[in-house]
Structure formats: structure tokens, C-alpha cells
Amino acid sequence: MNAYAQITVFGAVQGVGFRPFVWQLARQFGYSGWVLNNASGVKIFLKINSENNPEAEKQFVEALRGQAPALAQVDQVLWEWIDPNATHRELTELKDCCGFTIQKSRPGLMQTAVLADATTCSACLRDVFDPENRRYGYPFTNCTHCGPRYSIIRSMPYDREYTSMAGFNMCPVCQREYQDPSDRRFHAQPNACPACGPQLRLTQFLPSSETSHTQENGLSQPDNWRMIEQVCHYLAKGLILAIKGLGGFHLVCDAGNDSACRTLRQRKSRPQKPFALMASDMDIVKRYAKVSKAAEKKLNSTQAPIVLLPKLGKLPPSELSELVAPNQSRLGIMLPNTPLHSMLMSTWAKTCPNRLLVFTSANLSGYPQIYRDDKEAELMQLADAVLTHNRPIIRRLEDSVMKTSVEGNDCEALRQSRGFAPLRFTMPEGFPSLNTLASGGDLKNSIAFQKGNEITLLHFLGDMENFDIQTAYGEALQDLQQLYQLKPEHIITDKHPGYYVKEEILRYREKHAPAATLTEIQHHHAHLNACLFENAIPLGSPPVLGIILDGLGFGEDGTFWGGEILYGTYDHFIRLGNLAPRPLLGGDKANKEPWRNLYALVRTQDSLENLIQRYPQVKSLRQLQTKPTDLLDSMSKSGLNSPLSSSAGRLFDAVAAVCDLCFDSMSYEGEAAMRLEGLLNEELLLKEWENAYFMQTETNPQSNRQLLDTASIIPQILKDLNNHLSVGQVSARFHICLVKTLLKSAEQLREKFSFQYIVLSGGVCQNGWLIWLFRQMAPPEITLLTHRKLPANDQSIAVGQLCALAARRVNLC
Ligand SMILES: [Zn+2]
Ligand SMILES: [Zn+2]
């Protein structure tokens, strides 16, 4: 007697080699039947040749979960026995079948998840480095367990014809691999080999004396190695190469060569912002940085992000140029993530042993990374030669960035893109099933949507002030139709009246979803929600206190918020405290020029002349004298171009400015805060613990609202600087003071409002020492919720927007 079962596997189980895995498993168990992809995931029909074997279910499900392919994510396995006497559509076929087969995906059936790109697996690397293998030196080697996905897909289903591999016809050998369920390359859509796949090309813009020979298309593998040797030879000579990666071009140079790094900074117009680095292996990473177990795991993961690691002591400048990461205590390092990178790095390790390569995105300052092949003219302005290939990149995917916590035991996301995107989450308990689209914000934008009970966060796009990013935003909206078949019933955007994404999402609604409801969610409530969400706090949980330290977000009262104490849940909040609002003198300029924020605080204390007399040793006060302060005073008086803001980011700018760290202007966003953070260490913080500044706080007796008077610390800082205290000490005293004051306010609020959790979110919370201080000082009965998977910055806004709407819909029911 036979028993029959149907099994549904939910999760990211398509396009990852799951069906051949089931095929092998069923054969191992000696079961007949078939497997196919369907709308919910993978469906398996089994004929089991021993009736109701009580162990059959347990053993098979355990194997499905425990032995699944590397890139698969099994969320749920549903096992149903089929009554042999029932009328079941598949039963007759199942009774008659012998052997186990893989059935074709049925047309019209949607694949559930679009998958992220994955770093080369160890088996493929062995092929590339094995002189006997037909893929020896072939930089586009991949299999079902690795390789490009999101970066090459145009539309669904995930079949080769809908990817940028469409133009390459598989040769008979590759085709055989593709069709053989026992092969690692079974249904690997980008499967390719030197005979049939994409080809490498080296284009040189060097003066002819530098040019040894020009490479052409259609090279054999030994030529690939020669080309890479040539590239390493150029790098060793101090030249700059543009190299095409998974999601865009990088500019690459020798990290130990000062003059190459200087030239690179000049060409990119990027004076200060740290460059990312690539190391050939973990031993090299450890030569330069402190690598915790958590960091090692991330560096070696299939996502292979850049990880910001604490720099090791003083390295000789001949090994690592000071220009790679000026004034930084951390280095951003990644390992190879494509076969081309692995070939390059292994050759580089022989050319210049123990040396890192700078791997920074190929772009001019303020512009996004170049990823399209028709931009060679722009690359020519940046690089001396270009190593590229003819497999188009469909969407720009910047390198993902993570940071180790200061304790070293954890890693936190700062940017989720290549390797992670699209990032998918199941909603915590209690949320309703909805179809919702969230616009995100104008800075560090990512779009997110809810489909059913899942949230998907798309790749990092960037700041909307740039035209190319606006174009990418439009393309990402198109993806919603082509890749996800989203039909939004609800659309959410930010409250900010001037946001580009708001206009764009309204146009989208008009065209694609005119019946969808439209909701605006306050920026910092979205931050609070994103953090609750990633900590899996169930819907209906009691209110929490949110300390949101951020740049700028449009507030409920029409001013700009950014240093907020909120009290609330997923669906609503009240504002219980904030940093005292100050004018952004000069409007937008105040976001880029720290001295303006310093002046906004200084002018509340005394006249500049009096302060200079009192603190003659403080250079930054004298520097303020050279600025048009009279004009700013009258602007502020008339309210012209000086909107009020309680931004925490601008407070850090002011403190950096008074310390004369990037006083005039920031060359990249967040520079002031990063400079202050970079001065800190545990010893210094412990030493300054008792010397922290004192920030005055007022409590409104009616509303209990806490107002933190940030300007009250200015005279204390001026006094310290006048007494020649180091800026490191000032930074430590300021950090401790800020956390102490916020927690004191929280303590006071707890007398009237009950809460067990404090949420820490907003861009400023990327500051590792700030989070460390919260951990040191928070009372033991309070649990701190912080970010790990979702960045604390505005990339997570869209996820928070989705949670707010979903929570409100429940309350409507
Ligand atoms: Zn592979
Ligand atoms: Zn082939």
C-alpha cells in the first residue's frame, strides 16, 4: 500500500536550486512524484511506498529545512496527507507515476521572491582557479548557488530571456548543465562559459607610450589572466582603473600609493570622504583592521558587504596612504564578490603582497555610481583604463555597508543594497494583509511595499536632489509592475510638502492606482516604527519611548524636527520632548555649512564681540567674525530663509564647528558628526565621565513636554577650548552630556507615561559611541531597541511608513 502527500514550501525557494534539491532528496528517500514552482513557493507531490510511515513526514521535512540550498530561505513547510480514497485532482496521476520528476513552472504563475545577487560560491571559485577546468580564468562563472540576480533581471519570471543574459545563447555543454537536475548549474539562468558567455575587455586611455597592446573582444581564458596581470601592472604603477562590478563601476587604485589616492580624490572631487577598500583574503584584512567574529562572518557572507572596522594602530604610510580615510578611526573593507574580483585580487596579491586596493564607486562627487556601458566617456575622465565586459547591469546596486558595534560583538547595516536587495521581511504578529506602496523620503531613499503579510525593501537609491537618482526612482517604481506585480490599494508618503518623491508617487498613483488611499506619515514616527518592526515588536504592544536623533524631517507643527522624544505605538505618537528649535540660518545652506549652526547657538548667549573677549583662545569664534553674521541676524529676525529646526544632526555640526572640525563646509553628509565620533574611545569616555557638560532642560508643566536647551552647553565648551582642552575631550564631554540629558528626560517622563522600551533611531544613531553610552547609562529595567538589519538612517523610512498604515488599518476594522 502506498501513502500520498502534498507539501508546500513557503519562502524564498525559487531560482535557488530548490527543485533539483527536492529531486535529489526524493530519490534518496525512494519516493515517486514531482515538484513544481507555484505562486506560494514550491509544491511537492509524493508517493510513499510504505503506508503512513510515521517517520516519513518528520524525516523529509527535516531534510527539506536542514539541507536546503545556500540561497534558499524556508519560512514554512506545510505537509498534508492525501486520503487515497478521496477525489483529489492530482491523485490519479500520483498513483500512476513512477520515479520523481521536475515539472515546468506553469505560465502565469508568479514567482514569490526576486532574489539578491550572491557572491561567488567556493565550488565556482575552484572552477575558475583550476587550469584543467573549462571555466579556468572565466570571470562570469556562476551556478544556482551564486552569481548575479537582481542586478541582471528586467522582469519576471526569472528566466534567462528576461535578464541581461538574453543576448547570450548557451553552448551545448552549458545547455546540458542547465537541463541536468543533478548538475550544480541546473536552471542557473546566467549560466555561461568562455565559449558562449560575456567577455572581458580592457580599454586604455593612456598616452601611447603607456599602452602595451589593446585588447579586443573574444579572448580565450589565458588572455583573461594576461589582461588582469596588465591591470595589476597598471595599478602597481599608480594608475587608476575603472572596473565593472556586479552593480556598477568602481574606481580602483593602490591603497598604499599616496599620489594615486591624491589623483583619485582630485578626479572625483572628493576631498575627504573615506574610500572603501578590497582585500584579497581575511589575513590581509586583519593586517589593517581589528576583525571581530561578527565582522568576519559578514565579510565572508554571500552578501559580502563593506564592513567598517576599527583601524589597527599606526600603519606605515607605504602600506596604507593617509588619504584613503583621513581623520577616520575605521576602515571600510570588503572581500571579492565576483569571480573577476577574485582573479584580480589573487593576481594583485602576487604583484604587491599584503596591499589593499581602493575600491570606491565610480562617480563624480554628488553624482551616483556609473553603471551603464554607454558612460565610457565619463569613465575616461576618472580612470586611466577601464576593465569592463558586455553583460549589462540592469539596475545600479551600490555596495552595501555595515559597521561593527564598538563592543565588536555585532554588525549593523548602514546601507542595504548589493547582496541584500531586495530585502524581504515577514510582518510581526497582528498586522493585516495589505497591498501598500511607501515612497520613502528624499534623502537616502529606498522604496518599500507590503504585499500580503510581507514587506520588501528595495535597493538603496540615494538623494533625490540628483537627476540620475530621480530617474532611478522612476525605474524602481516601474519594477513594482514588472517584477512584483504590485497593485497597491494604499499609498504612503512623507509629510514634507517639498519632497520630490511625494510628487512622483502622486503621479504614479494617478497612472497606476487611482483608487488607492493616500496617507502621509510623519518622518520620525516612521523611524520609530522601522526600529519597532525590525525588533519584531508585535502589533498592539504598549507604547514605547522613541529617542529619534536625526537630520531633518517635517514635523506636525510645520517646523523641521530631528532631535525628538516621541511616545507611541505603530499607529500613533505624541511628542514629549525635543531639542530646542533653532533657526537654520540660510535655509538649506545650514545643512552643509556647520558654522551657521554654531552661530545659531552662539548668538543666544551673548554678542560675538563679548564672547571673543571672554574666550580669546577659541579660534572658531574669531572665524565666525569673518562671516556675514549681521545679515544672518536680520534674516533670523524677519524669519526669512531661517526655518526653525530641532535637528540633532545640526547640533553635532555646531559642536564640530566650535572645535574647528570642518568649520566652513562639510565635504560629505554627516562629516561633522563622524569627525566627532572618530575622536572617541572607551578610555577617554570613562575619563571624562564626571566632567560632562550640563544641558539645561525645561519642563512644560501642562504638557510635561521636555525642552532640551542645547545652547546652554556652548559657554562650557568655549571655556574648555579657551583652556586648551583637546577636541577629543570636548567631544567626549558633549556625547556623555547628550545621552545623560536625554535619559534624564526619559526618567522624568516615566513618572507620567509608562514604557518598558526605549527606541533609538535616526541617522545620528549610526554613531557607535552614542549607542554605547546609552547602553552604559540606561536603567536596568529599560530595554533599548536599536537597528541591526535596517539602517538607522532614512533608508528605513519607507518600512516605518508601511507599519504605520498597516497598524491604522487594523484599528479601522
Ligand atoms: Zn557557484
Ligand atoms: Zn557555454
Short mmCIF file of C-alpha atoms in Angstrom, two decimals, residues 430-682:
data_model
loop_
_atom_site.label_atom_id
_atom_site.label_comp_id
_atom_site.label_asym_id
_atom_site.label_seq_id
_atom_site.Cartn_x
_atom_site.Cartn_y
_atom_site.Cartn_z
CA GLY A 430 -1.06 41.03 14.40
CA PHE A 431 -0.56 43.02 11.21
CA PRO A 432 -3.24 42.75 8.49
CA SER A 433 -2.55 41.53 4.98
CA LEU A 434 -2.40 44.56 2.65
CA ASN A 435 -1.08 45.80 -0.67
CA THR A 436 0.66 49.06 0.08
CA LEU A 437 3.37 51.17 -1.51
CA ALA A 438 5.57 53.53 0.52
CA SER A 439 7.55 56.33 -1.11
CA GLY A 440 10.33 56.71 1.46
CA GLY A 441 11.91 60.15 1.89
CA ASP A 442 14.00 62.44 -0.33
CA LEU A 443 17.34 61.51 1.25
CA LYS A 444 18.94 58.05 1.30
CA ASN A 445 15.81 56.85 -0.41
CA SER A 446 14.60 53.29 -0.74
CA ILE A 447 11.08 52.33 -1.80
CA ALA A 448 9.24 49.65 0.18
CA PHE A 449 5.99 47.81 -0.28
CA GLN A 450 3.79 45.44 1.61
CA LYS A 451 2.28 42.54 -0.31
CA GLY A 452 0.18 40.24 1.81
CA ASN A 453 1.98 39.85 5.12
CA GLU A 454 5.45 40.53 3.72
CA ILE A 455 7.40 43.74 3.47
CA THR A 456 10.01 44.21 0.75
CA LEU A 457 12.59 46.99 0.94
CA LEU A 458 14.07 47.76 -2.47
CA HIS A 459 17.67 48.77 -3.13
CA PHE A 460 19.26 51.98 -1.92
CA LEU A 461 18.68 54.81 -4.40
CA GLY A 462 20.17 57.90 -2.74
CA ASP A 463 19.33 61.60 -2.59
CA MET A 464 16.64 62.98 -4.86
CA GLU A 465 18.40 66.29 -5.49
CA ASN A 466 20.26 64.48 -8.27
CA PHE A 467 18.63 63.96 -11.66
CA ASP A 468 20.11 60.46 -12.17
CA ILE A 469 18.68 59.37 -8.81
CA GLN A 470 15.29 60.77 -9.78
CA THR A 471 15.48 58.63 -12.93
CA ALA A 472 16.39 55.60 -10.82
CA TYR A 473 13.38 56.34 -8.61
CA GLY A 474 11.09 56.23 -11.65
CA GLU A 475 12.68 52.95 -12.75
CA ALA A 476 12.22 51.44 -9.31
CA LEU A 477 8.53 52.36 -9.48
CA GLN A 478 8.32 50.57 -12.83
CA ASP A 479 9.87 47.49 -11.18
CA LEU A 480 6.80 47.33 -8.98
CA GLN A 481 4.77 46.33 -12.03
CA GLN A 482 7.35 44.28 -13.86
CA LEU A 483 8.97 42.38 -11.01
CA TYR A 484 6.42 42.29 -8.23
CA GLN A 485 3.07 42.82 -9.96
CA LEU A 486 2.07 45.07 -7.12
CA LYS A 487 -1.40 46.55 -7.27
CA PRO A 488 -1.34 48.99 -4.37
CA GLU A 489 -4.59 49.70 -2.57
CA HIS A 490 -2.82 52.16 -0.29
CA ILE A 491 -0.03 54.62 -0.97
CA ILE A 492 2.04 56.35 1.69
CA THR A 493 4.41 59.26 1.58
CA ASP A 494 6.18 61.68 3.93
CA LYS A 495 4.56 64.84 5.33
CA HIS A 496 7.25 67.09 3.83
CA PRO A 497 5.49 69.39 1.36
CA GLY A 498 8.53 69.86 -0.87
CA TYR A 499 9.65 66.25 -1.30
CA TYR A 500 10.34 65.11 -4.85
CA VAL A 501 9.24 61.56 -4.02
CA LYS A 502 5.86 62.89 -2.98
CA GLU A 503 5.21 64.48 -6.39
CA GLU A 504 6.47 61.36 -8.11
CA ILE A 505 4.35 58.96 -6.06
CA LEU A 506 1.27 61.10 -6.73
CA ARG A 507 1.95 60.81 -10.47
CA TYR A 508 2.36 57.06 -10.02
CA ARG A 509 -0.97 56.87 -8.18
CA GLU A 510 -2.77 58.80 -10.89
CA LYS A 511 -1.45 56.47 -13.56
CA HIS A 512 -1.42 53.04 -11.89
CA ALA A 513 -3.59 53.10 -8.79
CA PRO A 514 -6.14 55.93 -8.86
CA ALA A 515 -8.33 54.18 -6.30
CA ALA A 516 -5.53 53.77 -3.75
CA THR A 517 -5.87 55.67 -0.48
CA LEU A 518 -3.18 58.26 0.23
CA THR A 519 -1.64 58.74 3.67
CA GLU A 520 1.16 60.96 4.96
CA ILE A 521 3.29 59.66 7.81
CA GLN A 522 5.48 61.88 9.95
CA HIS A 523 9.18 61.25 9.29
CA HIS A 524 10.28 60.44 12.84
CA HIS A 525 7.27 58.30 13.58
CA ALA A 526 8.40 56.27 10.56
CA HIS A 527 11.87 55.99 12.15
CA LEU A 528 10.34 54.79 15.41
CA ASN A 529 8.24 52.21 13.56
CA ALA A 530 11.13 50.89 11.46
CA CYS A 531 13.02 50.12 14.67
CA LEU A 532 9.99 48.50 16.36
CA PHE A 533 9.45 46.44 13.21
CA GLU A 534 12.96 45.11 12.92
CA ASN A 535 12.88 44.16 16.58
CA ALA A 536 9.69 42.15 15.83
CA ILE A 537 7.55 44.03 18.37
CA PRO A 538 4.00 42.69 17.88
CA LEU A 539 1.17 45.00 16.92
CA GLY A 540 -0.90 46.01 19.95
CA SER A 541 2.12 46.20 22.27
CA PRO A 542 2.11 49.02 24.85
CA PRO A 543 3.58 52.40 23.85
CA VAL A 544 7.35 52.90 23.79
CA LEU A 545 9.56 55.94 24.16
CA GLY A 546 11.40 56.84 20.96
CA ILE A 547 14.57 58.90 21.09
CA ILE A 548 14.96 59.86 17.45
CA LEU A 549 18.20 61.66 16.65
CA ASP A 550 18.19 62.62 13.01
CA GLY A 551 18.97 65.20 10.35
CA LEU A 552 15.73 66.79 9.27
CA GLY A 553 12.14 65.70 8.93
CA PHE A 554 8.98 67.72 8.51
CA GLY A 555 7.16 67.99 11.83
CA GLU A 556 3.48 68.08 12.71
CA ASP A 557 3.77 71.77 13.65
CA GLY A 558 5.28 72.88 10.35
CA THR A 559 8.85 73.21 11.69
CA PHE A 560 11.69 70.80 10.97
CA TRP A 561 12.20 68.13 13.57
CA GLY A 562 15.22 65.96 14.21
CA GLY A 563 16.01 65.65 17.91
CA GLU A 564 12.80 64.14 19.26
CA ILE A 565 11.42 62.27 22.22
CA LEU A 566 8.27 60.57 20.98
CA TYR A 567 5.87 58.35 22.86
CA GLY A 568 3.75 55.99 20.87
CA THR A 569 2.96 52.79 19.07
CA TYR A 570 2.97 51.72 15.44
CA ASP A 571 -0.18 53.72 14.68
CA HIS A 572 0.16 56.98 16.61
CA PHE A 573 2.52 59.07 18.70
CA ILE A 574 2.79 62.22 20.79
CA ARG A 575 5.83 64.47 21.05
CA LEU A 576 7.04 64.56 24.63
CA GLY A 577 10.29 66.35 24.14
CA ASN A 578 12.76 67.81 21.71
CA LEU A 579 15.97 69.75 21.33
CA ALA A 580 15.17 73.47 21.49
CA PRO A 581 14.39 74.65 17.94
CA ARG A 582 16.98 76.96 16.37
CA PRO A 583 16.86 78.74 13.03
CA LEU A 584 18.57 77.07 10.10
CA LEU A 585 20.40 80.26 9.11
CA GLY A 586 20.40 80.43 5.34
CA GLY A 587 17.93 77.55 4.92
CA ASP A 588 19.42 74.63 3.05
CA LYS A 589 22.93 76.04 3.35
CA ALA A 590 22.77 75.33 7.08
CA ASN A 591 22.70 71.62 6.28
CA LYS A 592 26.10 71.83 4.59
CA GLU A 593 27.93 74.62 6.45
CA PRO A 594 28.45 73.78 10.14
CA TRP A 595 29.46 77.34 11.17
CA ARG A 596 25.87 78.51 10.53
CA ASN A 597 24.58 76.12 13.19
CA LEU A 598 27.30 77.20 15.56
CA TYR A 599 26.30 80.81 15.10
CA ALA A 600 22.62 79.94 15.70
CA LEU A 601 23.62 78.69 19.17
CA VAL A 602 26.31 81.26 19.96
CA ARG A 603 24.03 84.24 19.30
CA THR A 604 21.64 83.12 22.03
CA GLN A 605 24.42 83.51 24.62
CA ASP A 606 25.98 86.91 24.03
CA SER A 607 27.30 89.13 21.28
CA LEU A 608 30.14 87.65 19.28
CA GLU A 609 32.43 90.52 20.35
CA ASN A 610 31.83 89.86 24.05
CA LEU A 611 32.38 86.13 23.63
CA ILE A 612 35.65 86.68 21.79
CA GLN A 613 36.79 88.93 24.60
CA ARG A 614 35.88 86.34 27.18
CA TYR A 615 37.34 83.36 25.23
CA PRO A 616 40.22 84.85 23.22
CA GLN A 617 41.86 81.47 22.60
CA VAL A 618 38.89 79.99 20.71
CA LYS A 619 39.74 80.11 17.03
CA SER A 620 36.27 79.25 15.77
CA LEU A 621 34.77 82.37 17.42
CA ARG A 622 37.22 84.56 15.54
CA GLN A 623 36.42 82.67 12.37
CA LEU A 624 32.73 83.48 12.87
CA GLN A 625 33.69 87.14 12.77
CA THR A 626 34.64 86.75 9.12
CA LYS A 627 31.12 85.53 8.29
CA PRO A 628 28.12 87.73 7.41
CA THR A 629 26.63 87.43 10.90
CA ASP A 630 24.73 90.75 10.71
CA LEU A 631 22.88 89.51 7.68
CA LEU A 632 22.03 86.23 9.43
CA ASP A 633 20.78 88.14 12.46
CA SER A 634 18.39 90.20 10.39
CA MET A 635 17.32 87.11 8.42
CA SER A 636 16.52 85.32 11.61
CA LYS A 637 14.63 88.34 12.96
CA SER A 638 12.43 88.55 9.88
CA GLY A 639 12.11 84.77 9.62
CA LEU A 640 13.43 84.92 6.09
CA ASN A 641 15.25 81.78 4.94
CA SER A 642 15.77 80.64 8.50
CA PRO A 643 13.17 77.96 9.34
CA LEU A 644 13.21 76.55 12.85
CA SER A 645 14.65 73.11 13.42
CA SER A 646 15.25 70.82 16.38
CA SER A 647 17.69 68.69 14.37
CA ALA A 648 20.22 66.59 16.29
CA GLY A 649 22.41 66.44 13.19
CA ARG A 650 22.74 70.23 13.17
CA LEU A 651 23.69 70.18 16.88
CA PHE A 652 26.60 67.85 16.06
CA ASP A 653 27.54 70.21 13.21
CA ALA A 654 27.64 73.14 15.64
CA VAL A 655 29.81 71.24 18.13
CA ALA A 656 32.19 70.15 15.35
CA ALA A 657 32.37 73.75 14.14
CA VAL A 658 33.20 75.19 17.56
CA CYS A 659 36.01 72.62 17.77
CA ASP A 660 37.17 73.82 14.35
CA LEU A 661 36.49 70.44 12.73
CA CYS A 662 35.07 71.10 9.23
CA PHE A 663 34.04 74.62 10.21
CA ASP A 664 33.26 76.09 6.78
CA SER A 665 31.57 73.25 4.97
CA MET A 666 31.14 69.51 5.02
CA SER A 667 32.55 67.70 2.04
CA TYR A 668 30.12 64.81 2.62
CA GLU A 669 26.92 64.31 4.56
CA GLY A 670 27.46 63.53 8.22
CA GLU A 671 31.15 64.51 8.14
CA ALA A 672 30.94 66.72 11.24
CA ALA A 673 29.33 64.01 13.36
CA MET A 674 31.75 61.37 12.06
CA ARG A 675 34.73 63.56 12.92
CA LEU A 676 33.45 63.98 16.49
CA GLU A 677 32.77 60.27 16.82
CA GLY A 678 36.18 59.41 15.37
CA LEU A 679 37.89 61.16 18.31
CA LEU A 680 36.32 58.89 20.92
CA ASN A 681 37.42 55.72 22.63
CA GLU A 682 36.34 53.90 25.77
#
